[in-house]
Coordinates of C-alpha atoms and ligand atoms in Angstrom, one line a residue:
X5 CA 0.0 0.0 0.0
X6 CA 0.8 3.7 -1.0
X7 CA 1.0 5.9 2.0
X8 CA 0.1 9.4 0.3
X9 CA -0.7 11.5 3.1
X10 CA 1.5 12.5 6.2
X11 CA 0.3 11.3 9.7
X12 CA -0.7 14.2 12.0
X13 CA -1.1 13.9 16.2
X14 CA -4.4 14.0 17.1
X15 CA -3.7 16.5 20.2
X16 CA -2.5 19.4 16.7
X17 CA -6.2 19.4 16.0
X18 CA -7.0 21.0 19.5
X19 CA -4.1 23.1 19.7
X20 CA -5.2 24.6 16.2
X21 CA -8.3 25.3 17.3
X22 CA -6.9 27.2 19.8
X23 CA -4.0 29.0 18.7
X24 CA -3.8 28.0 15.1
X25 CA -5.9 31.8 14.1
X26 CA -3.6 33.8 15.5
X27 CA -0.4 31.6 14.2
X28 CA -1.8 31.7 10.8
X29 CA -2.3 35.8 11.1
X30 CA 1.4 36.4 12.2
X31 CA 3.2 33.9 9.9
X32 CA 0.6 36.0 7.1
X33 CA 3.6 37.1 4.6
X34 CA 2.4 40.8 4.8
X35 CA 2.1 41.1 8.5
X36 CA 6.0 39.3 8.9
X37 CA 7.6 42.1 6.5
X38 CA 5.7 44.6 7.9
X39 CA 8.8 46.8 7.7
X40 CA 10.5 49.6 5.2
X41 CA 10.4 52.8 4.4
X42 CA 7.5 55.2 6.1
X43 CA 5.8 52.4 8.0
X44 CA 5.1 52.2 11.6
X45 CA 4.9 48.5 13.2
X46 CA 3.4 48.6 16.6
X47 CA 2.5 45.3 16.4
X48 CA 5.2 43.0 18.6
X49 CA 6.8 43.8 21.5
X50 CA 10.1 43.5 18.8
X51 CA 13.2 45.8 19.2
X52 CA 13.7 48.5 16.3
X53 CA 16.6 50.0 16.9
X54 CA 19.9 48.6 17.4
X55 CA 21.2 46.4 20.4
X56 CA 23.3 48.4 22.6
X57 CA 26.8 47.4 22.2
X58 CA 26.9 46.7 26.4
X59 CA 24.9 43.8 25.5
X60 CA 26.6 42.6 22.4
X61 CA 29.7 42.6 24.5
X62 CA 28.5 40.7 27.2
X63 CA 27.3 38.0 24.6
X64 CA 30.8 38.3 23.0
X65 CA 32.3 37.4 26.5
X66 CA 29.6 34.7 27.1
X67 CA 30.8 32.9 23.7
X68 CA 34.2 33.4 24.2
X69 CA 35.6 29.6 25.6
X70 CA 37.7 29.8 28.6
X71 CA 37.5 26.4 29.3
X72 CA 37.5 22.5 27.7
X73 CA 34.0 22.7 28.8
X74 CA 32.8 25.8 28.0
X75 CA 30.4 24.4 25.4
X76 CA 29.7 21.5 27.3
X77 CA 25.6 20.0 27.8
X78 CA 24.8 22.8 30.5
X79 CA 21.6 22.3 33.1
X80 CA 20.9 24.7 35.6
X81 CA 24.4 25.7 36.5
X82 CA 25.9 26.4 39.6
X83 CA 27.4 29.9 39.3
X84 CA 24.2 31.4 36.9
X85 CA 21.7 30.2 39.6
X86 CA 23.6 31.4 42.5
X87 CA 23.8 35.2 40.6
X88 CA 20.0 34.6 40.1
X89 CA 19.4 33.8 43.4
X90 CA 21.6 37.0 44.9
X91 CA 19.9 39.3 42.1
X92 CA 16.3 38.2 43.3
X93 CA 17.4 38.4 47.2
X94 CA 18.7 42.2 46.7
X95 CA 15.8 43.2 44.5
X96 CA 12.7 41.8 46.7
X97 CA 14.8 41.0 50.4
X98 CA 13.4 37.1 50.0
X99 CA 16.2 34.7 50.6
X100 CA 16.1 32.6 47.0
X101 CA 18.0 29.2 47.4
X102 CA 20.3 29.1 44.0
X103 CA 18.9 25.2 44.2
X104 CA 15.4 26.3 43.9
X105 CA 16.6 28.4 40.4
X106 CA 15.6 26.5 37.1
X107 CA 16.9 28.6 33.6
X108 CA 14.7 28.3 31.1
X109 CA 14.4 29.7 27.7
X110 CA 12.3 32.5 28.4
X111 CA 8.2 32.5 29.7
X112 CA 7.3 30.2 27.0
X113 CA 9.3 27.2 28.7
X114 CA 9.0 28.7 32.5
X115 CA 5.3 28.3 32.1
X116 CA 5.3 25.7 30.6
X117 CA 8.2 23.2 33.1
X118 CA 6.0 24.5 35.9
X119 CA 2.5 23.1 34.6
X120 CA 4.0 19.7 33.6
X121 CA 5.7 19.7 36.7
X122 CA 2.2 20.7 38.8
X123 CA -0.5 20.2 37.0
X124 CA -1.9 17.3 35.2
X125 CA -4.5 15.3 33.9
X126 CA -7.9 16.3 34.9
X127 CA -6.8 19.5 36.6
X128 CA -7.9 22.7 35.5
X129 CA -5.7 25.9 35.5
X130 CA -7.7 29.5 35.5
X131 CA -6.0 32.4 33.4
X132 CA -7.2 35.7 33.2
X133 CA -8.3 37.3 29.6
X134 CA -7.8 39.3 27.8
X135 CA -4.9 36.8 28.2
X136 CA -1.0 36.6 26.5
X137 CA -2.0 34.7 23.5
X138 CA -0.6 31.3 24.6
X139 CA -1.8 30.4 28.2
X140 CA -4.8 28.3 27.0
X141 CA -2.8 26.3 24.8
X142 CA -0.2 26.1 27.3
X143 CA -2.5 24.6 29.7
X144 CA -4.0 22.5 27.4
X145 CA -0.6 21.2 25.6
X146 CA 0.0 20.1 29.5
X147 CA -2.8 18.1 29.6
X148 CA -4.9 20.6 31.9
X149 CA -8.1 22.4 31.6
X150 CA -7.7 26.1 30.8
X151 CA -10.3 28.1 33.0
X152 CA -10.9 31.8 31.6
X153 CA -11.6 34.9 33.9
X154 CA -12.3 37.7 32.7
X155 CA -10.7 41.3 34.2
X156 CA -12.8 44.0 35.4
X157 CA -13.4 45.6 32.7
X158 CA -13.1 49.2 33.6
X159 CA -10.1 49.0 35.7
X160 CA -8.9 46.0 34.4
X161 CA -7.9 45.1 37.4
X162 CA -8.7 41.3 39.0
X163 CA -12.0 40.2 39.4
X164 CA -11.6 38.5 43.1
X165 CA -14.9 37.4 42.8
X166 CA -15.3 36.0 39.1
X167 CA -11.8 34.3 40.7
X168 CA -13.1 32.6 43.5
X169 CA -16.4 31.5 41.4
X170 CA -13.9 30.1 39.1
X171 CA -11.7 27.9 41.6
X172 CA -13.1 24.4 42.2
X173 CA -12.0 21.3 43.5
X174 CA -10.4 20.6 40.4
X175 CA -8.4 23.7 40.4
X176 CA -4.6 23.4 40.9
X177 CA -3.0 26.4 39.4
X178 CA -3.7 30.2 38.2
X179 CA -1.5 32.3 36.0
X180 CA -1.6 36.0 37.1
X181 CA 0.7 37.8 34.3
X182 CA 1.7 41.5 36.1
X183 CA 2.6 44.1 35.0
X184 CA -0.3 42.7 32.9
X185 CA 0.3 42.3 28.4
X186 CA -2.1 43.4 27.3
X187 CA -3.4 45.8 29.3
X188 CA -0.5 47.7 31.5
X189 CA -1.9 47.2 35.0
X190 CA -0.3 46.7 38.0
X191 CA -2.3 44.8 40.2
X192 CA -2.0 46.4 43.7
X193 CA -0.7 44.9 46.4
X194 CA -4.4 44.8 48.3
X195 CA -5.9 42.6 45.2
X196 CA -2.4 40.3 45.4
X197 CA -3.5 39.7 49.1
X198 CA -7.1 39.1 49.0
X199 CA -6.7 36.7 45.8
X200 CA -3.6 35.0 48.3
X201 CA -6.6 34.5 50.9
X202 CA -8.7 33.2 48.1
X203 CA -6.5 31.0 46.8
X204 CA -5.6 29.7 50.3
X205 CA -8.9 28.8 51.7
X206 CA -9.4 27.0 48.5
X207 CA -6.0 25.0 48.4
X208 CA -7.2 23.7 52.3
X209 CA -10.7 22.9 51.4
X210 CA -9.3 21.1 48.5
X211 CA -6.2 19.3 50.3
X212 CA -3.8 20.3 48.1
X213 CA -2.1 23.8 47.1
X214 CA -3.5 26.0 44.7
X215 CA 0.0 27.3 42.8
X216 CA 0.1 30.9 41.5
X217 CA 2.3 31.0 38.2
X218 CA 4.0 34.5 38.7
X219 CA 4.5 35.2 35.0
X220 CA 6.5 38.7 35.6
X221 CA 8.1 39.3 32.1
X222 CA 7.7 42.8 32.6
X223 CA 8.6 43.4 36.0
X224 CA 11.3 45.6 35.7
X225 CA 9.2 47.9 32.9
X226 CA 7.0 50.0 35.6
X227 CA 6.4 53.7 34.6
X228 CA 6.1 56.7 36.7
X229 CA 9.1 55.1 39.7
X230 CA 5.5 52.6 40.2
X231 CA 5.8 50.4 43.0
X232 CA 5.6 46.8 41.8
X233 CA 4.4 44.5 44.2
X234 CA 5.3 41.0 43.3
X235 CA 2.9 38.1 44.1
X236 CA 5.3 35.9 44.9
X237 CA 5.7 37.7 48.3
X238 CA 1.9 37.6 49.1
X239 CA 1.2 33.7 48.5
X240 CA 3.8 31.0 49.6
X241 CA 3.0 28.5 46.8
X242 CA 4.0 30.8 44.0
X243 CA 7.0 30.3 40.9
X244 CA 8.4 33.5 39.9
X245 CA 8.5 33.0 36.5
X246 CA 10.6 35.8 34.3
X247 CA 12.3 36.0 31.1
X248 CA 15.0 38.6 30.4
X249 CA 13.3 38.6 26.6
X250 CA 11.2 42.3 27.8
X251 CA 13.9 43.7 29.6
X252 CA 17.1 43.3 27.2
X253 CA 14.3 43.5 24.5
X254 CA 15.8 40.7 22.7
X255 CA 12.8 38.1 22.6
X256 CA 15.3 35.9 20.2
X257 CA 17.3 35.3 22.3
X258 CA 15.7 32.4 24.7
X259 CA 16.8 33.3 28.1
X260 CA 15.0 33.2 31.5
X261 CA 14.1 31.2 34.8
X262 CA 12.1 29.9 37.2
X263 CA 12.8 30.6 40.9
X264 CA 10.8 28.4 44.0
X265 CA 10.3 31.0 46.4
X266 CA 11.9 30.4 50.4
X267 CA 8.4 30.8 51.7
X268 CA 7.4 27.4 49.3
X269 CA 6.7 24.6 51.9
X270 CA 8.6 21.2 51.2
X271 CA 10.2 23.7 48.1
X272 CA 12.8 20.8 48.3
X273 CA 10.1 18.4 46.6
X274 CA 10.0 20.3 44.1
X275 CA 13.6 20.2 42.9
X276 CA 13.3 16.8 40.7
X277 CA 9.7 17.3 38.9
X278 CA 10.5 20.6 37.9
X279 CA 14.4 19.3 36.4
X280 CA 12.4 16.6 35.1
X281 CA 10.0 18.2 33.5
X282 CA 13.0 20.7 31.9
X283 CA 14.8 17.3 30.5
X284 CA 12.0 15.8 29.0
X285 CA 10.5 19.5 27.2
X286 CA 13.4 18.7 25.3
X287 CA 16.2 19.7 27.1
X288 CA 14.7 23.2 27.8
X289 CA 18.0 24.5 29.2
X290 CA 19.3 27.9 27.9
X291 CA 22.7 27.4 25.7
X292 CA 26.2 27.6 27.7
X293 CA 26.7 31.6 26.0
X294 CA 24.0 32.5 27.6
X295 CA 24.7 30.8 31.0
X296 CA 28.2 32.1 30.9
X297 CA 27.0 35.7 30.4
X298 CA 24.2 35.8 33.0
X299 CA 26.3 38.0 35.1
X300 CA 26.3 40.8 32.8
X301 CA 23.0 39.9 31.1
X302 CA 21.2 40.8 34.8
X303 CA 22.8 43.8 35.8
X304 CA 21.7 44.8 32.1
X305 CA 18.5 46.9 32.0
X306 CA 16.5 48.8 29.4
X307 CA 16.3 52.6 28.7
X308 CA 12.6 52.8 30.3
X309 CA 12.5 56.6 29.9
X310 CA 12.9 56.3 26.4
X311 CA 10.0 54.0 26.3
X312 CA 7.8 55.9 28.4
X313 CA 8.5 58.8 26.3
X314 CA 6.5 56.9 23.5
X315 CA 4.0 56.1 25.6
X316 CA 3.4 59.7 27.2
X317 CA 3.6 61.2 23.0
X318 CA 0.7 58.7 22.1
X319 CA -1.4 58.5 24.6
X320 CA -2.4 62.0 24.5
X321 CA -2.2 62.5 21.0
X322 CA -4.6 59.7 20.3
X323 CA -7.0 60.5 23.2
X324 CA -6.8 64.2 21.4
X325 CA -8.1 63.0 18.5
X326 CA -11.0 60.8 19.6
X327 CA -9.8 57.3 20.7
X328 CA -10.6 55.7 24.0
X329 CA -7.0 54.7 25.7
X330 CA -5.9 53.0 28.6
X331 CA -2.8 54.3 29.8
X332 CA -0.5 51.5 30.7
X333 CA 1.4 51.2 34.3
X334 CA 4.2 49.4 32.8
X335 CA 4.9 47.0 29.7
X336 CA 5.6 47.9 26.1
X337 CA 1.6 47.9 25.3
X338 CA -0.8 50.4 25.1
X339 CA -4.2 49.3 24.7
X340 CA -6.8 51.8 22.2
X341 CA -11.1 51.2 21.7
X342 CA -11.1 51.1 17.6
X343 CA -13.5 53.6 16.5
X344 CA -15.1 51.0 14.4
X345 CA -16.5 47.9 16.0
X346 CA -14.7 45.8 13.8
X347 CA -11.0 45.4 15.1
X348 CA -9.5 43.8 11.6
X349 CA -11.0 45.9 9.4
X350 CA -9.7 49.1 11.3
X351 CA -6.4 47.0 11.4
X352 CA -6.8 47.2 7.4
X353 CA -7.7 50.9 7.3
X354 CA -4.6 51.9 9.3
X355 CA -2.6 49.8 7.0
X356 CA -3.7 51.7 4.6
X357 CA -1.8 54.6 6.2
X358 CA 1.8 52.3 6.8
X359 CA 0.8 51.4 10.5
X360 CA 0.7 48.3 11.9
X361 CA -1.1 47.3 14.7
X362 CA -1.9 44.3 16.7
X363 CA -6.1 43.4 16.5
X364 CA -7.6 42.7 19.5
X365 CA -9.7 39.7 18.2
X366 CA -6.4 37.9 18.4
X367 CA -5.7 38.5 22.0
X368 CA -10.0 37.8 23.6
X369 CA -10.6 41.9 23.2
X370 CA -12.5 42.5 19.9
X371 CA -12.9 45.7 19.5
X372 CA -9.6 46.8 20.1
X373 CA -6.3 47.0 19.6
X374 CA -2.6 47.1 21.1
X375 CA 0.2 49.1 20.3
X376 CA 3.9 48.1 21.5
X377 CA 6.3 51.3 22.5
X378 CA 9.1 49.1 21.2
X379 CA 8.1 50.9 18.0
X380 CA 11.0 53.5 17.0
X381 CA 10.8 57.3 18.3
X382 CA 11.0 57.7 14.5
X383 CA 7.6 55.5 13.9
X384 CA 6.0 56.8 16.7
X385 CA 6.2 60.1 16.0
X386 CA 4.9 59.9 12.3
X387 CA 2.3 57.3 13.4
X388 CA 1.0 60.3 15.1
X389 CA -0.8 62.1 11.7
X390 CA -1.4 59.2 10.2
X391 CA -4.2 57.9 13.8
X392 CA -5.7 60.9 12.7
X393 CA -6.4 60.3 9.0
X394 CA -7.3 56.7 10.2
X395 CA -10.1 58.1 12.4
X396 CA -11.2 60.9 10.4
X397 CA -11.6 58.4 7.5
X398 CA -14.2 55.4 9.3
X399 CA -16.1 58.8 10.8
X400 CA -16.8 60.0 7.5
Ligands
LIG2 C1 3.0 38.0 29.4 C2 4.0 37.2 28.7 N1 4.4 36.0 29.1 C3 5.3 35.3 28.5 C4 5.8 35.7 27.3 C5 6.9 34.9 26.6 O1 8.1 35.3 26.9 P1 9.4 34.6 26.1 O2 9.3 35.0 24.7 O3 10.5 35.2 26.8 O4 9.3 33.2 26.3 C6 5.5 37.0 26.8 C7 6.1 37.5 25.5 O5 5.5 38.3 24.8 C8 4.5 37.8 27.5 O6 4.2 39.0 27.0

């Protein structure tokens, strides 16, 4: 017999249907070389100007061999997690054990090591939407049951309540994403500590923990000298979860951890599943350069003036000329009501003027859209005119 026709995994059917709109959008030809002359991509959180050369050095230096064994298979090695650990102890006063440090390559694999370590089979794990596009599948790829919450939708802030409606006996994790893509907010430290109560009564009428995925990618982009009050401080059965992608803004390069808090009970149990579970993603270890270079890499962080900048020249201007916007606390992404209910089609009208944004029907907000300061001074500033002649032209 012939065999004409490729064999495809069942469990790539589900994934599709979750993700595989939104894949299919950003591998579209014109939205991947949205770039050139006069236009204006706002679309990824994607650096557009050159890498400072303090970086490119320190990568030089990470790739440089001093050793036999400089290249060698690397796991989570002794001198990056012991700089992890001191970085995380100065920055938030919580004694991190370098044991209880996992490196990962960036939020994608941080999130995902921790749900295969945690969750499982007929577990479900809540998120809150509008979401980062890949929690549910995520959570599903893990074998779990995504659970969606919305945010209150005029502060977008937590809903505590839709929360504790939402957490079950089945429930054994939630992913609280702050400073918050797509939105900008901070959750304050009162809604950290009521959801830590919520989540604790539950974990002991269930029998078993309820973990909090900490997924802080943009913890150290905070506007305005903002307090940022970290859940993992709140809630003992948290992972800080972070990825130097935001802060070096360099999301090619895969780099980040997972750190077990000192306040974990039995963190020590945790050791194995969650090395485990970084062996059998497929080796999910970052590559020795980048291991060798953490030193540097941490102490490295972005020019946030510069992007706050952006963000104070168009969130004005837009509001000026009609549009509803949130103005974020932190993040690259400033969130803007389209004027038209239709998210793509005003996505299509302001390509029509070289700008590129991101629709919101790809991220559960229909209806609007994001913009990422990450977006040259250069595109910001001439993005500016053409909002207008966007807006002016679907009012007409
Ligand atoms: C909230 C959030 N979590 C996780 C990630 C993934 O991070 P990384 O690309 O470093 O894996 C991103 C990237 O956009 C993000 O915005």
């Amino acid at each position: 017999m012939t065999i004409e026709r490729p064999y495809v995994s069942p469990r790539m059917g589900v994934l599709f249907d979750v993700i595989g709109p939104f894949v299919t959008w950003a591998s579209r030809p014109d939205v991947r070389s949205a770039s050139g002359p006069g236009i204006a991509n706002f679309m990824f959180g994607n650096p557009h100007d050159l890498a400072p050369q303090v970086y490119v050095d320190a990568l030089i230096r990470g790739s440089t061999p001093t050793s036999a064994d400089h290249f060698a298979y690397k796991m989570n090695e002794t001198e990056a997690t012991g700089i992890v650990a001191a970085s995380l102890a100065e920055r938030f006063g919580l004694p991190f054990d370098a044991e209880d440090v996992f490196l990962t390559n960036g939020n994608f694999s941080g999130l995902s090591i921790c749900l295969h370590a945690v969750t499982g089979s007929g577990d479900e794990v809540v998120y809150v939407s509008p979401p980062w596009f890949f929690y549910e599948t995520l959570i599903l790829e893990s074998g779990s049951t995504p659970v969606r919450v919305p945010a209150d939708q005029e502060s977008w802030d937590l809903d505590l309540d839709a929360i504790a409606a939402a957490v079950g006996p089945r429930t054994a994790a939630i992913i609280i994403n702050s400073p918050n893509n797509p939105t900008g907010r901070i959750y304050p430290r009162e809604t950290i500590e009521a959801l830590a109560r919520i989540l604790a009564e539950a974990g002991e009428r269930n029998g078993r923990p309820i973990y909090l995925l900490s997924d802080e990618a943009y913890n150290r982009i905070v506007y305005d000298g903002r307090e940022y009050p970290t859940p993992v401080a709140s809630y003992p059965w948290s992972f800080y979860i972070y990825t130097y992608a935001k802060t070096h803004l360099a999301p090619g390069l895969r780099f980040g951890y997972v750190a077990v808090p000192p306040t974990m009970p039995g963190r020590e149990d945790l050791r194995g599943p969650l090395l485990l579970a970084q062996v059998a993603r497929g080796w999910a270890f970052p590559v020795a350069p980048l291991q060798h270079a953490i030193g540097d890499l941490d102490r490295i962080g972005i020019d946030l003036d510069r992007l706050q900048r952006r963000r104070d020249l168009l969130v004005p201007a837009l509001r000026d000329q009609g549009y509803d916007v949130v103005e974020p606390e932190g993040t690259f992404y400033v969130i803007v009501r389209s004027p038209i209910p239709d998210d793509q089609a005003f996505f299509d009208v302001l390509v029509g003027h070289d700008v590129y944004v991101l629709p919101g029907s790809v991220f559960e907000m229909p209806g609007w859209f994001r913009l990422s300061v990450t977006a040259s001074d250069d595109m910001c500033e001439r993005s500016v005119p053409a909002f207008a002649k966007a807006i002016a032209e679907v009012r007409s």
